[in-house]
Short mmCIF file of C-alpha atoms in Angstrom, two decimals:
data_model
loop_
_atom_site.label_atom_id
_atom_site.label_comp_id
_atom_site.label_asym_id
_atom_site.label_seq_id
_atom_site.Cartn_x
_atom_site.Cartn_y
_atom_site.Cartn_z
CA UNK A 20 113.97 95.26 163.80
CA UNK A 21 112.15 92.66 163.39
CA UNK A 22 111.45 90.74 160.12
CA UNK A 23 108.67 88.12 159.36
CA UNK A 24 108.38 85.81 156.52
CA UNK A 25 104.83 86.67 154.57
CA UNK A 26 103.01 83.20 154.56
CA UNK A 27 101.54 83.53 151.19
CA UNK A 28 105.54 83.91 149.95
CA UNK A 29 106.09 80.35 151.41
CA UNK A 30 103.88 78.30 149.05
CA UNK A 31 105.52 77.79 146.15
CA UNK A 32 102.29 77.08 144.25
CA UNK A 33 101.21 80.43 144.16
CA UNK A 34 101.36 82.68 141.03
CA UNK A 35 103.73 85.76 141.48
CA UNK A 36 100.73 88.04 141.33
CA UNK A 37 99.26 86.11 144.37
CA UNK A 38 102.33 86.23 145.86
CA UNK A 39 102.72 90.19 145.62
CA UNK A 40 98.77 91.16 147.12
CA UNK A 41 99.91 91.84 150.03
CA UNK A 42 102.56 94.18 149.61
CA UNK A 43 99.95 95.61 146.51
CA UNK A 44 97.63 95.90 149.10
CA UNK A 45 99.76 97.57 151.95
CA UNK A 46 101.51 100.04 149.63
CA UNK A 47 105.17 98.55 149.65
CA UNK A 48 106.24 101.37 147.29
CA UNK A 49 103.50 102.29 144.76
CA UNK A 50 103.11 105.57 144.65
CA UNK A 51 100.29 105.96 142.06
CA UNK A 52 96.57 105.93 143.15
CA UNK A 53 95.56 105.12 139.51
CA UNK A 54 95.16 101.39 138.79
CA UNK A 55 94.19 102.62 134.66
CA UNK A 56 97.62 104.19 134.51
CA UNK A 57 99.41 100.86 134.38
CA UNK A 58 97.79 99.47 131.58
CA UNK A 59 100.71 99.34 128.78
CA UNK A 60 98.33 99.53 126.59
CA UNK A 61 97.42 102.85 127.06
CA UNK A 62 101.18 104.09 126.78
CA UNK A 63 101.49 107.25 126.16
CA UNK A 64 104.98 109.15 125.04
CA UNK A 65 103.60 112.84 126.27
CA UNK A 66 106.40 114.83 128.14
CA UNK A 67 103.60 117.33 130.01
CA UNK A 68 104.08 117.31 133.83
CA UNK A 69 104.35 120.44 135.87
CA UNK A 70 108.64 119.87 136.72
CA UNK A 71 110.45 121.16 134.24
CA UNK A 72 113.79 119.19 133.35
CA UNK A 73 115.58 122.68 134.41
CA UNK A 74 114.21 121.63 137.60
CA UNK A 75 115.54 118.14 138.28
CA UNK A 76 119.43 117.79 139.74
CA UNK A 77 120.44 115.72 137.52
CA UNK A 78 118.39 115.70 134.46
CA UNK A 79 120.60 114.15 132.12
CA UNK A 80 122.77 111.67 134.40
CA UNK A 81 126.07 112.55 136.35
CA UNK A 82 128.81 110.43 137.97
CA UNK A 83 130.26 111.28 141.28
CA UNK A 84 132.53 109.35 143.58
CA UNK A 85 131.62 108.76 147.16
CA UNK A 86 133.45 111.08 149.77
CA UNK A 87 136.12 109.88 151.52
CA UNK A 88 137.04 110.70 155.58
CA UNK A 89 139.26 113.50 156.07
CA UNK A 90 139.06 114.88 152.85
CA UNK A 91 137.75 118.32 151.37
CA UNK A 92 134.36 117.79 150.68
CA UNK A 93 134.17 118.89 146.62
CA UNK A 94 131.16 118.99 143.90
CA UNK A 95 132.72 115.73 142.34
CA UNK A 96 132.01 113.72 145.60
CA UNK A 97 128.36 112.82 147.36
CA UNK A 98 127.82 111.26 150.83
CA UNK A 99 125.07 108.78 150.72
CA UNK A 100 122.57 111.60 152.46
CA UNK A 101 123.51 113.90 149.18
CA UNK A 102 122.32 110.72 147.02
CA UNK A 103 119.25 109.75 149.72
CA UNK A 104 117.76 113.93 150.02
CA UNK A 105 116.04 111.84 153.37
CA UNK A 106 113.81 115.02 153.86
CA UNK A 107 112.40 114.79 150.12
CA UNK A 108 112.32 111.16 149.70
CA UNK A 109 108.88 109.12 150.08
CA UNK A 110 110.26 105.68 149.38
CA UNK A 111 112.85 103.53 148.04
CA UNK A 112 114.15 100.72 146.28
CA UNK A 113 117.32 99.74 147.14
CA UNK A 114 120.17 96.55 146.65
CA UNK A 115 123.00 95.54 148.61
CA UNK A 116 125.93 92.66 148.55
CA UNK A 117 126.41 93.47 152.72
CA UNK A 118 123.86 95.42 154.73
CA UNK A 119 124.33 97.23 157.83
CA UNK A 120 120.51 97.91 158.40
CA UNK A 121 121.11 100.01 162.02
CA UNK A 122 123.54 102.50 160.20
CA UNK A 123 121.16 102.51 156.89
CA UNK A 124 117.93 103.28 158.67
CA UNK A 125 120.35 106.17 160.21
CA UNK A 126 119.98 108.19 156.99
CA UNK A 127 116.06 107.60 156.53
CA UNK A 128 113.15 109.06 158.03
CA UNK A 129 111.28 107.04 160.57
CA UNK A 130 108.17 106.55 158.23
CA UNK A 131 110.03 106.00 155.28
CA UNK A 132 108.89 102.88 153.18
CA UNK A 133 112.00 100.81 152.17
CA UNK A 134 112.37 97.54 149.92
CA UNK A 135 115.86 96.01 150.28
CA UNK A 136 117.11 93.27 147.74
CA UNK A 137 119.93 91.98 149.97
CA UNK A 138 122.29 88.66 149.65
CA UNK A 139 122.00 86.17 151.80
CA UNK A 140 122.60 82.59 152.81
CA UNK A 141 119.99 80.09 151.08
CA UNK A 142 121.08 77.15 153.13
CA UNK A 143 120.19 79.32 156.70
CA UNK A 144 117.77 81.80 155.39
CA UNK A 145 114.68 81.24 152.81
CA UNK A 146 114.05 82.49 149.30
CA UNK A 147 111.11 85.29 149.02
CA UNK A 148 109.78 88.09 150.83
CA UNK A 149 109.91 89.07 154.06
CA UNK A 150 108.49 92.16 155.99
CA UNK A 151 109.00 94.33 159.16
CA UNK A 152 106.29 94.24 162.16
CA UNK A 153 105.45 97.54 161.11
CA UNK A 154 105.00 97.39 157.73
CA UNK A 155 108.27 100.00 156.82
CA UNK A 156 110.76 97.47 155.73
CA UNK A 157 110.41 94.64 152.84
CA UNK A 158 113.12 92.36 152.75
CA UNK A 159 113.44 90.43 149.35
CA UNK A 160 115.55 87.11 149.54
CA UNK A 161 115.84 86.70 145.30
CA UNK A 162 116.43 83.73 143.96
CA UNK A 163 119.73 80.90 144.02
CA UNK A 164 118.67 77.80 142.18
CA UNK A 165 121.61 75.42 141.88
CA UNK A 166 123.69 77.80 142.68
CA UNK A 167 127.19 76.72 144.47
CA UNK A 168 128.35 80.01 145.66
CA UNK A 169 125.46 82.43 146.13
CA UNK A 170 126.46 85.87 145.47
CA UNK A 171 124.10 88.83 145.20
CA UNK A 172 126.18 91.64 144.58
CA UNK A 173 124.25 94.36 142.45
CA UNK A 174 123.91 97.94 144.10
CA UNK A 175 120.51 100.05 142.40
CA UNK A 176 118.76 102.68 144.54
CA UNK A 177 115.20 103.78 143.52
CA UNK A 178 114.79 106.54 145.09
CA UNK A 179 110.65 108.38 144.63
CA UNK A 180 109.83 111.86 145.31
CA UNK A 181 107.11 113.73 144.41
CA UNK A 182 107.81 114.46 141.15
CA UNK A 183 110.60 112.20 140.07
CA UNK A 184 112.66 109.19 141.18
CA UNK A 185 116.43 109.31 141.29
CA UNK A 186 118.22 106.23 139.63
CA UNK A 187 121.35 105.27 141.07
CA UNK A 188 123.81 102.57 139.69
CA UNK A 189 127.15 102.21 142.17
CA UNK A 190 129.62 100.23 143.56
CA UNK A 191 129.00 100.73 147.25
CA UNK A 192 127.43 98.29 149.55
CA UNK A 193 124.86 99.60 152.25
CA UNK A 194 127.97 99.68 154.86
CA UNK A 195 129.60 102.83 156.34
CA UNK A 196 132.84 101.93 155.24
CA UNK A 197 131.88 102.12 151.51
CA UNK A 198 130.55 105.71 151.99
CA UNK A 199 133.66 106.76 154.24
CA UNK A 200 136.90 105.14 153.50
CA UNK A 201 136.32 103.17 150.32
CA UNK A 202 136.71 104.98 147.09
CA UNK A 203 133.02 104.13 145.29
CA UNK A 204 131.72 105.13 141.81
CA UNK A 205 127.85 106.21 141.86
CA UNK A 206 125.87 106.94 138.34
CA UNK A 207 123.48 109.21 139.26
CA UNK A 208 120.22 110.14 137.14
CA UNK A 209 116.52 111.68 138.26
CA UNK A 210 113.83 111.17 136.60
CA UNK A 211 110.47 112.58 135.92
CA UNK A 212 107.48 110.92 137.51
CA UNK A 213 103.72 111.25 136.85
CA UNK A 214 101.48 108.51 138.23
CA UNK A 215 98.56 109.60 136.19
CA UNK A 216 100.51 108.97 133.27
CA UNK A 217 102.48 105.77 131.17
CA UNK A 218 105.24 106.66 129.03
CA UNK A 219 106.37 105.03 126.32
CA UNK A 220 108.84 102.19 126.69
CA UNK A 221 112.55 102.83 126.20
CA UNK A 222 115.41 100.04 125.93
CA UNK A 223 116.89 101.50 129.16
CA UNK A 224 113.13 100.95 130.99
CA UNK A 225 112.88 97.75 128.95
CA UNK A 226 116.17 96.21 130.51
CA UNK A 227 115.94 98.19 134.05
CA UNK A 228 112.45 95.99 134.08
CA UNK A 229 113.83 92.99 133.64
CA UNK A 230 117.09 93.42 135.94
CA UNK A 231 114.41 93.83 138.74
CA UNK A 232 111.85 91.13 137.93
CA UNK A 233 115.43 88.80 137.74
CA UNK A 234 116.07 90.37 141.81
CA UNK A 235 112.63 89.04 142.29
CA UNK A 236 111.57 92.57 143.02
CA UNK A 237 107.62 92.83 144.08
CA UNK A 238 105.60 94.02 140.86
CA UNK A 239 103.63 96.75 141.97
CA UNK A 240 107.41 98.30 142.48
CA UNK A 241 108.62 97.07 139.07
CA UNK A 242 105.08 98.81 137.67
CA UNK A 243 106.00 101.79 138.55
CA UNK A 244 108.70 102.33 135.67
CA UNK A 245 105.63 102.88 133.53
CA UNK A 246 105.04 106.32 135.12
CA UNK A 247 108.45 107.21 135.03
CA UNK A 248 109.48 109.39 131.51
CA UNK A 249 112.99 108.02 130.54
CA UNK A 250 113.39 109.69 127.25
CA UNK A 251 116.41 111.17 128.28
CA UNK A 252 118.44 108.52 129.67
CA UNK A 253 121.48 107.93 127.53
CA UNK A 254 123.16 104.85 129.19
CA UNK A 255 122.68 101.46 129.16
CA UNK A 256 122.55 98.38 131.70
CA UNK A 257 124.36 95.51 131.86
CA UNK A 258 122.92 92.91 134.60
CA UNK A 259 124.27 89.61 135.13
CA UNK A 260 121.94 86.72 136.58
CA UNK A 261 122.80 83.59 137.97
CA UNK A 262 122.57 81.23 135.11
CA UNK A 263 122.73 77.36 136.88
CA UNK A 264 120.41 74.80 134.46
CA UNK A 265 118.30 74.62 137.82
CA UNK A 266 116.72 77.99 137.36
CA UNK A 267 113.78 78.19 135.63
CA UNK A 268 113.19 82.08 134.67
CA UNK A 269 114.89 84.45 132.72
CA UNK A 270 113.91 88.01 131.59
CA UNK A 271 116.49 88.99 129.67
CA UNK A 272 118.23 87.02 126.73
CA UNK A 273 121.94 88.00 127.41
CA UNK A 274 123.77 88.82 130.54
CA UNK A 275 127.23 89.92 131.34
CA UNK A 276 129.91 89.92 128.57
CA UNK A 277 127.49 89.00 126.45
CA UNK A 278 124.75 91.75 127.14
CA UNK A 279 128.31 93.88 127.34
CA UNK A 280 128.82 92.70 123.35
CA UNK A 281 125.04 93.60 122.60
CA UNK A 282 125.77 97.25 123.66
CA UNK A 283 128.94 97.25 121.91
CA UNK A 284 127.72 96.39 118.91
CA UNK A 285 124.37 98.51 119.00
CA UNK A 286 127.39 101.65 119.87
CA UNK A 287 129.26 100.03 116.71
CA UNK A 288 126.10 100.83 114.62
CA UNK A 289 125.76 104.17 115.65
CA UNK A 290 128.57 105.83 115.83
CA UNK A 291 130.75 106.67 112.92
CA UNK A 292 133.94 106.92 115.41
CA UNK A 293 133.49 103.67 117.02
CA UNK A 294 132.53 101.96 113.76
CA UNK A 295 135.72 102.66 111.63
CA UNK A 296 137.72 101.30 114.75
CA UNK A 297 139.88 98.25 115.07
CA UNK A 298 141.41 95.75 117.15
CA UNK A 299 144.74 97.57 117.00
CA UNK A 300 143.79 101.12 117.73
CA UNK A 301 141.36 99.95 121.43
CA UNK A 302 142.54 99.28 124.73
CA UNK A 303 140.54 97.98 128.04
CA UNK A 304 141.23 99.11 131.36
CA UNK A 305 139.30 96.92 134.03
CA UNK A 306 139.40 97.85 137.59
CA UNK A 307 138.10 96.00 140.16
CA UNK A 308 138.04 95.17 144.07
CA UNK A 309 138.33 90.94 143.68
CA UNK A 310 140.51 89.50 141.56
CA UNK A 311 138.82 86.19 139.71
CA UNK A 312 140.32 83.16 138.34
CA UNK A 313 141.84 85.12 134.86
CA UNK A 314 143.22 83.56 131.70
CA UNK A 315 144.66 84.98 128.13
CA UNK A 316 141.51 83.00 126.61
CA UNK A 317 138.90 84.87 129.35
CA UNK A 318 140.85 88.37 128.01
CA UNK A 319 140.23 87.34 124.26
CA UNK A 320 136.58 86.89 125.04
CA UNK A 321 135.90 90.00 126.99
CA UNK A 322 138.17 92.11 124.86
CA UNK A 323 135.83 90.87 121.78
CA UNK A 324 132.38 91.42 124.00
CA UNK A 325 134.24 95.07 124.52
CA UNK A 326 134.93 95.77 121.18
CA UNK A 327 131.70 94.06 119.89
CA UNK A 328 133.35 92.11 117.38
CA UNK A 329 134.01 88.12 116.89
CA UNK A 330 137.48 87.16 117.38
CA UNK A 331 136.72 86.37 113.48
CA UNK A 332 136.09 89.76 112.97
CA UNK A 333 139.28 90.65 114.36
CA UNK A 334 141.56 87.87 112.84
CA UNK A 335 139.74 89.20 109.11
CA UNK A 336 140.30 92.96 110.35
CA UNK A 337 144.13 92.38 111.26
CA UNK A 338 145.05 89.94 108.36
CA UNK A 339 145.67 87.00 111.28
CA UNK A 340 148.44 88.87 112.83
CA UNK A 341 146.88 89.33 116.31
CA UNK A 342 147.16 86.63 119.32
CA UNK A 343 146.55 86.28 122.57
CA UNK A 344 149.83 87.46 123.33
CA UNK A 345 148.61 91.20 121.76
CA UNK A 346 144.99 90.62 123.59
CA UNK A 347 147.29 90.46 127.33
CA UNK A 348 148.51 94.06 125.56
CA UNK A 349 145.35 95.19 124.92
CA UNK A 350 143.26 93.86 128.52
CA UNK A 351 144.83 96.10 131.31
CA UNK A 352 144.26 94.78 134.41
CA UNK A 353 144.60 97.46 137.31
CA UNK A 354 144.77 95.75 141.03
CA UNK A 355 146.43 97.58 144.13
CA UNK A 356 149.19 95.84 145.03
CA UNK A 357 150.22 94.17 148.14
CA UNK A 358 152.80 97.14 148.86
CA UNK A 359 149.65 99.63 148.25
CA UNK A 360 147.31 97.67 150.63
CA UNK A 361 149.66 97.67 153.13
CA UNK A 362 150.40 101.40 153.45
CA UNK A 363 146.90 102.68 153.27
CA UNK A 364 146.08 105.20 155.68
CA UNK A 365 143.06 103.22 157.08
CA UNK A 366 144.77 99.93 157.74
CA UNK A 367 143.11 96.42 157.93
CA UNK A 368 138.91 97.76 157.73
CA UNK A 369 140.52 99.08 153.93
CA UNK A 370 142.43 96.16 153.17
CA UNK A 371 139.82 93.72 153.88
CA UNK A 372 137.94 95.28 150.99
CA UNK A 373 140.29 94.08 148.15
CA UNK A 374 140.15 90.24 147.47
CA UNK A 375 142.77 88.01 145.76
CA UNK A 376 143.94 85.03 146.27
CA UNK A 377 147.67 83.78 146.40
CA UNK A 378 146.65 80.71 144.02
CA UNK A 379 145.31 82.67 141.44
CA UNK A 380 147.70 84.71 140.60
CA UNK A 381 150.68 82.06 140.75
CA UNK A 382 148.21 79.94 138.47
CA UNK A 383 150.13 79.02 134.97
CA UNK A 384 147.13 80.23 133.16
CA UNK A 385 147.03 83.38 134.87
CA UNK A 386 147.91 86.77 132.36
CA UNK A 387 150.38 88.11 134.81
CA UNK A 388 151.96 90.74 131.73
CA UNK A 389 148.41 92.34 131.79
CA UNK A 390 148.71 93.51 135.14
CA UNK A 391 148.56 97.10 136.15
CA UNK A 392 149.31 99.46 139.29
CA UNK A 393 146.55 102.16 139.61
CA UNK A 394 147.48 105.41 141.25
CA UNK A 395 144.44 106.47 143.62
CA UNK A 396 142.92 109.62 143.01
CA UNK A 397 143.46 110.24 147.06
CA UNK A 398 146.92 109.32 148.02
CA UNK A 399 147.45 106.05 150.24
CA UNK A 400 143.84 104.85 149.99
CA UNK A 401 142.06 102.31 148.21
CA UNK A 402 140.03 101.64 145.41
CA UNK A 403 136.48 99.78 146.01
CA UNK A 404 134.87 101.40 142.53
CA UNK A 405 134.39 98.59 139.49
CA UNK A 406 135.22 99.98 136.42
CA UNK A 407 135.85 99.11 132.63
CA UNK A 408 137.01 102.01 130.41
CA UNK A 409 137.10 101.53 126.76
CA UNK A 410 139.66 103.65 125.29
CA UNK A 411 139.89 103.72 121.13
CA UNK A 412 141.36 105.39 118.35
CA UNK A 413 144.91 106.02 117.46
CA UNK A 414 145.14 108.82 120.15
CA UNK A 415 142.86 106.87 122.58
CA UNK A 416 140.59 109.65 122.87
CA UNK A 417 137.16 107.84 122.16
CA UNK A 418 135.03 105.29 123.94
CA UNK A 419 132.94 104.41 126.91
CA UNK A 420 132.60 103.52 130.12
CA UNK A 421 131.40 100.85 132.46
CA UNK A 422 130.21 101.73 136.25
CA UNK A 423 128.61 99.41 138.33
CA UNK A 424 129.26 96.21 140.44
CA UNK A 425 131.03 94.08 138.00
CA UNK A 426 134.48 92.95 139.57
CA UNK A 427 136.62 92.18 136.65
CA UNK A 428 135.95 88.40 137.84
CA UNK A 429 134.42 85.02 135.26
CA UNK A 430 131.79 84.90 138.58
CA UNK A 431 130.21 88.54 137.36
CA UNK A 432 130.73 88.73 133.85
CA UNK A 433 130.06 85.38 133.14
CA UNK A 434 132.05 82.61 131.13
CA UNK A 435 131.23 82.16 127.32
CA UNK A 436 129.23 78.98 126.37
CA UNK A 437 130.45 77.24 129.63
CA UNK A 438 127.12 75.02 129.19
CA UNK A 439 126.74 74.93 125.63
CA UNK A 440 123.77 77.15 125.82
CA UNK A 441 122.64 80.66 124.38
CA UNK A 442 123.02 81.72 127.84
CA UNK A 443 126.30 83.13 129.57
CA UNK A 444 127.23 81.07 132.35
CA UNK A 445 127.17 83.99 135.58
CA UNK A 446 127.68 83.13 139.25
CA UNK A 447 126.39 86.48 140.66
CA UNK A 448 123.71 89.02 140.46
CA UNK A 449 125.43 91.70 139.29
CA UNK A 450 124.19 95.16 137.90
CA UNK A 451 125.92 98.56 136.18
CA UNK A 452 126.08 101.12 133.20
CA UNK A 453 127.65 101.41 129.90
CA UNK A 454 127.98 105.17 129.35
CA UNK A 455 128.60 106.09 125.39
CA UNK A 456 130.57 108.57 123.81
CA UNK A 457 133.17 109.39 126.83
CA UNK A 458 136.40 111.10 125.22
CA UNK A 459 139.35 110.63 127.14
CA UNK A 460 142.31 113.12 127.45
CA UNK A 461 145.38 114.29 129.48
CA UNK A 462 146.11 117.84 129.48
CA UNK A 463 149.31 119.34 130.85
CA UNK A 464 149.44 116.38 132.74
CA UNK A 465 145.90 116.42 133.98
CA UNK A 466 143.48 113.91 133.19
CA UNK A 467 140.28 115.00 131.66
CA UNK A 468 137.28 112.54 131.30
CA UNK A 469 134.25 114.10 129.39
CA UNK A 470 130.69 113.12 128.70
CA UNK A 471 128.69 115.34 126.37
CA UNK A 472 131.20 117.97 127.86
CA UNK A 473 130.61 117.29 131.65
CA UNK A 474 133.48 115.82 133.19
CA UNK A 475 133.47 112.54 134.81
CA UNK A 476 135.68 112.38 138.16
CA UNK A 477 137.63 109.01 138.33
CA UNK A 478 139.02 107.18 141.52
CA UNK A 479 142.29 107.00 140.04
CA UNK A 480 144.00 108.26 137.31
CA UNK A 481 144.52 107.54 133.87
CA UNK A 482 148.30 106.36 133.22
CA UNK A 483 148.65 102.90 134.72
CA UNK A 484 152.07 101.09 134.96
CA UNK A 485 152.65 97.75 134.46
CA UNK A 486 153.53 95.75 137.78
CA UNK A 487 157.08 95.23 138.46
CA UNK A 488 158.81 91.87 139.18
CA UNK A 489 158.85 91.99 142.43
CA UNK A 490 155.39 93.86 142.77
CA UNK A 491 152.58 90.95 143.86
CA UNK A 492 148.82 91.78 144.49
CA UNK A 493 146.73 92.91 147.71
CA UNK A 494 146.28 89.56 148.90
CA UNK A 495 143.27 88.10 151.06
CA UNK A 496 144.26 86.45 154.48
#
């Protein structure tokens, strides 16, 4: 395929708008014929449109893991033609860490329109927009302003049909492995669409906005979340941006952990469950595919940002009788271990997926008692899925959930006040969900994660164990 850099994205005097009339004026994605119907102004919150909710798959959100080679196909896993619907689809949005564009355009329709946020290499490849010979494909190179180790790792699919687009927050990369022989998470939720109409703004559209206009995503395909009715979405994102002092725009006000502790606290406010609980009675499981460079200090922060508290808060709330030593406790840390990585049934192309260094780990400062073995929900594979679940209450039985592309790394959530500034200090584009009011529970020895009553498959189950002596992570070559 080939792929052309637009000359009017080279001159870095033009406004964005300017930028953008091109791919305005060539239909990138915008469905709508109606320029009056993206006027904010005229917002409107009616619900009319001719597909009833009883209509849409998944109306109210759903989270599936991705199907794995060789196994039973069930109605808790999707192959990425389940999420696409190819023969249903008009156009699409979509984000990617690694892209394998020959295998991708596999599961599309010839004349499909397709805008791909992708990482990429600013030293060898420029910043901005870049389309195919035939219009199809728009490549979008976001930005990496000061920033040492360029990492663009979120993974969002808009997906538009004729009657409502299907949002899609995951951990899987746009590579066949991911979708074969990688256990992924995907949050999947469709939603009503009427370009002759603007809804009215929600926080989820408010935030979903800004994650995109941070990717450097082309307006006229940001625009379109005006059409699209998100009354009913129920969970919330978390985005991280690269936040180097040489960047000069930002559309949110808080990323990672710290747009992590905005959520928390908002869920603090209102529920009654969550309110009453305390530092004592919530633990954190993080799962991850890369292990970052962890400290007890980095697990006091994020378990506050979790819990939505100051670690004043908690030192008032447990009389001063909790420590770091009770935060390495409270922060488990599941990684497959080097053992685990080196009996999975699909060899080195698995392995390759899980990232730790040796120095890390053997660091001083590293937590090592946090540390966790996960069991795989399909024996002798592993785990590419980024998780966080929240897990309160005496029993344990309350909390939420985090889904997305968050490694449990300082690179995606971000360091506190490393630049003495309001901002987080991230390293990666990074995007997920915070799903509310999951209840957790084992029964007869079978795990049972619920949301609003509809259970929520996980890639591995709930009772970790804390590494042996002699256990050591998957290690990176």
């Amino acid at each position: 395929m080939s792929i052309k850099l637009n000359q009017d994205d080279s001159d870095s005097d033009k406004s964005e708008l300017d930028r953008f009339d091109q791919l305005m004026s060539d239909d990138v994605i915008c469905i709508s014929d109606s320029s009056d119907s993206l006027n904010n102004e005229h917002a409107q919150s009616s619900t009319s449109n001719d597909l009833p909710q009883t209509e849409l798959p998944f109306p109210d959100g759903v989270v599936k893991l991705t199907h794995m080679s060789g196994e039973n196909k069930s109605d808790s896993c999707v192959t990425l033609k389940d999420v696409i619907q190819p023969d249903k689809l008009r156009k699409a949005l979509l984000t990617t860490f690694v892209l394998d564009m020959e295998w991708l355009k596999s599961h599309f329709r010839a004349d499909t329109k397709l805008v791909i946020v992708q990482s990429y290499n600013p030293n060898i490849e420029p910043q901005g927009v870049l389309q195919s010979a035939d219009g199809l494909t728009t490549i979008v190179n976001p930005e990496f302003a000061g920033v040492k180790y360029p990492v663009m790792h979120s993974k969002i699919m808009l997906l538009f049909y004729d009657k409502y687009v299907r949002f899609v927050a995951s951990s899987a990369n746009l590579i066949e492995i991911d979708w074969s022989i990688m256990q992924n998470a995907v949050f999947i939720q469709d939603i009503r669409f009427d370009g002759s109409q603007t809804f009215a703004c929600t926080q989820f559209g408010t935030t979903l906005a800004q994650a995109l206009r941070d990717l450097s995503v082309p307006e006229p395909v940001v625009k379109q979340l005006d059409h699209m009715d998100m009354s009913r979405v129920r969970v919330h994102i978390v985005a991280s941006v690269p936040t180097p002092r040489a960047r000069k725009t930002y559309h949110a006000d808080a990323y990672g952990m710290a747009r992590l502790a905005q959520i928390t606290r908002q869920m603090r406010r209102e529920s009654a469950v969550l309110r009453q609980i305390n530092a004592i009675e919530a633990d954190v499981y993080c799962y991850g595919s890369s292990m970052g460079k962890l400290s007890s200090a980095y697990l006091r922060d994020f378990y506050c940002c979790a819990l939505g508290m100051t670690w004043g808060e908690i030192e008032r709330h447990t009389r001063h009788t909790f420590s770091l030593q009770d935060v390495e406790q409270r922060v488990k840390v599941g990684f497959h271990t080097n053992d685990q990585g080196n009996a999975n049934k699909f060899g080195q192309v698995s392995r390759m997926c899980i990232k730790c260094k040796m120095d890390m780990f053997t660091d001083a400062d590293f937590p090592s008692s946090s540390m966790h073995v996960i069991e795989p929900a399909v024996p002798r594979t592993l785990v590419h899925a980024k998780l966080v679940l929240m897990r309160t209450g005496a029993e344990r039985r309350h909390g939420w959930m985090y889904l997305g592309s968050h490694n449990f790394t300082p690179g995606a959530w971000g360091w506190l006040n490393r630049q003495q500034t309001s901002l987080t200090y991230v390293n990666n584009y990074e995007f997920g969900v915070v799903i509310p009011d999951i209840c957790y529970e084992t029964v007869f020895g079978r795990d049972s994660v619920t949301w609003y009553g509809f259970k929520i498959p996980l890639p591995f189950k709930l009772a970790w164990t804390r590494y042996k002596e002699t256990d050591v992570p998957c290690f990176s070559d």
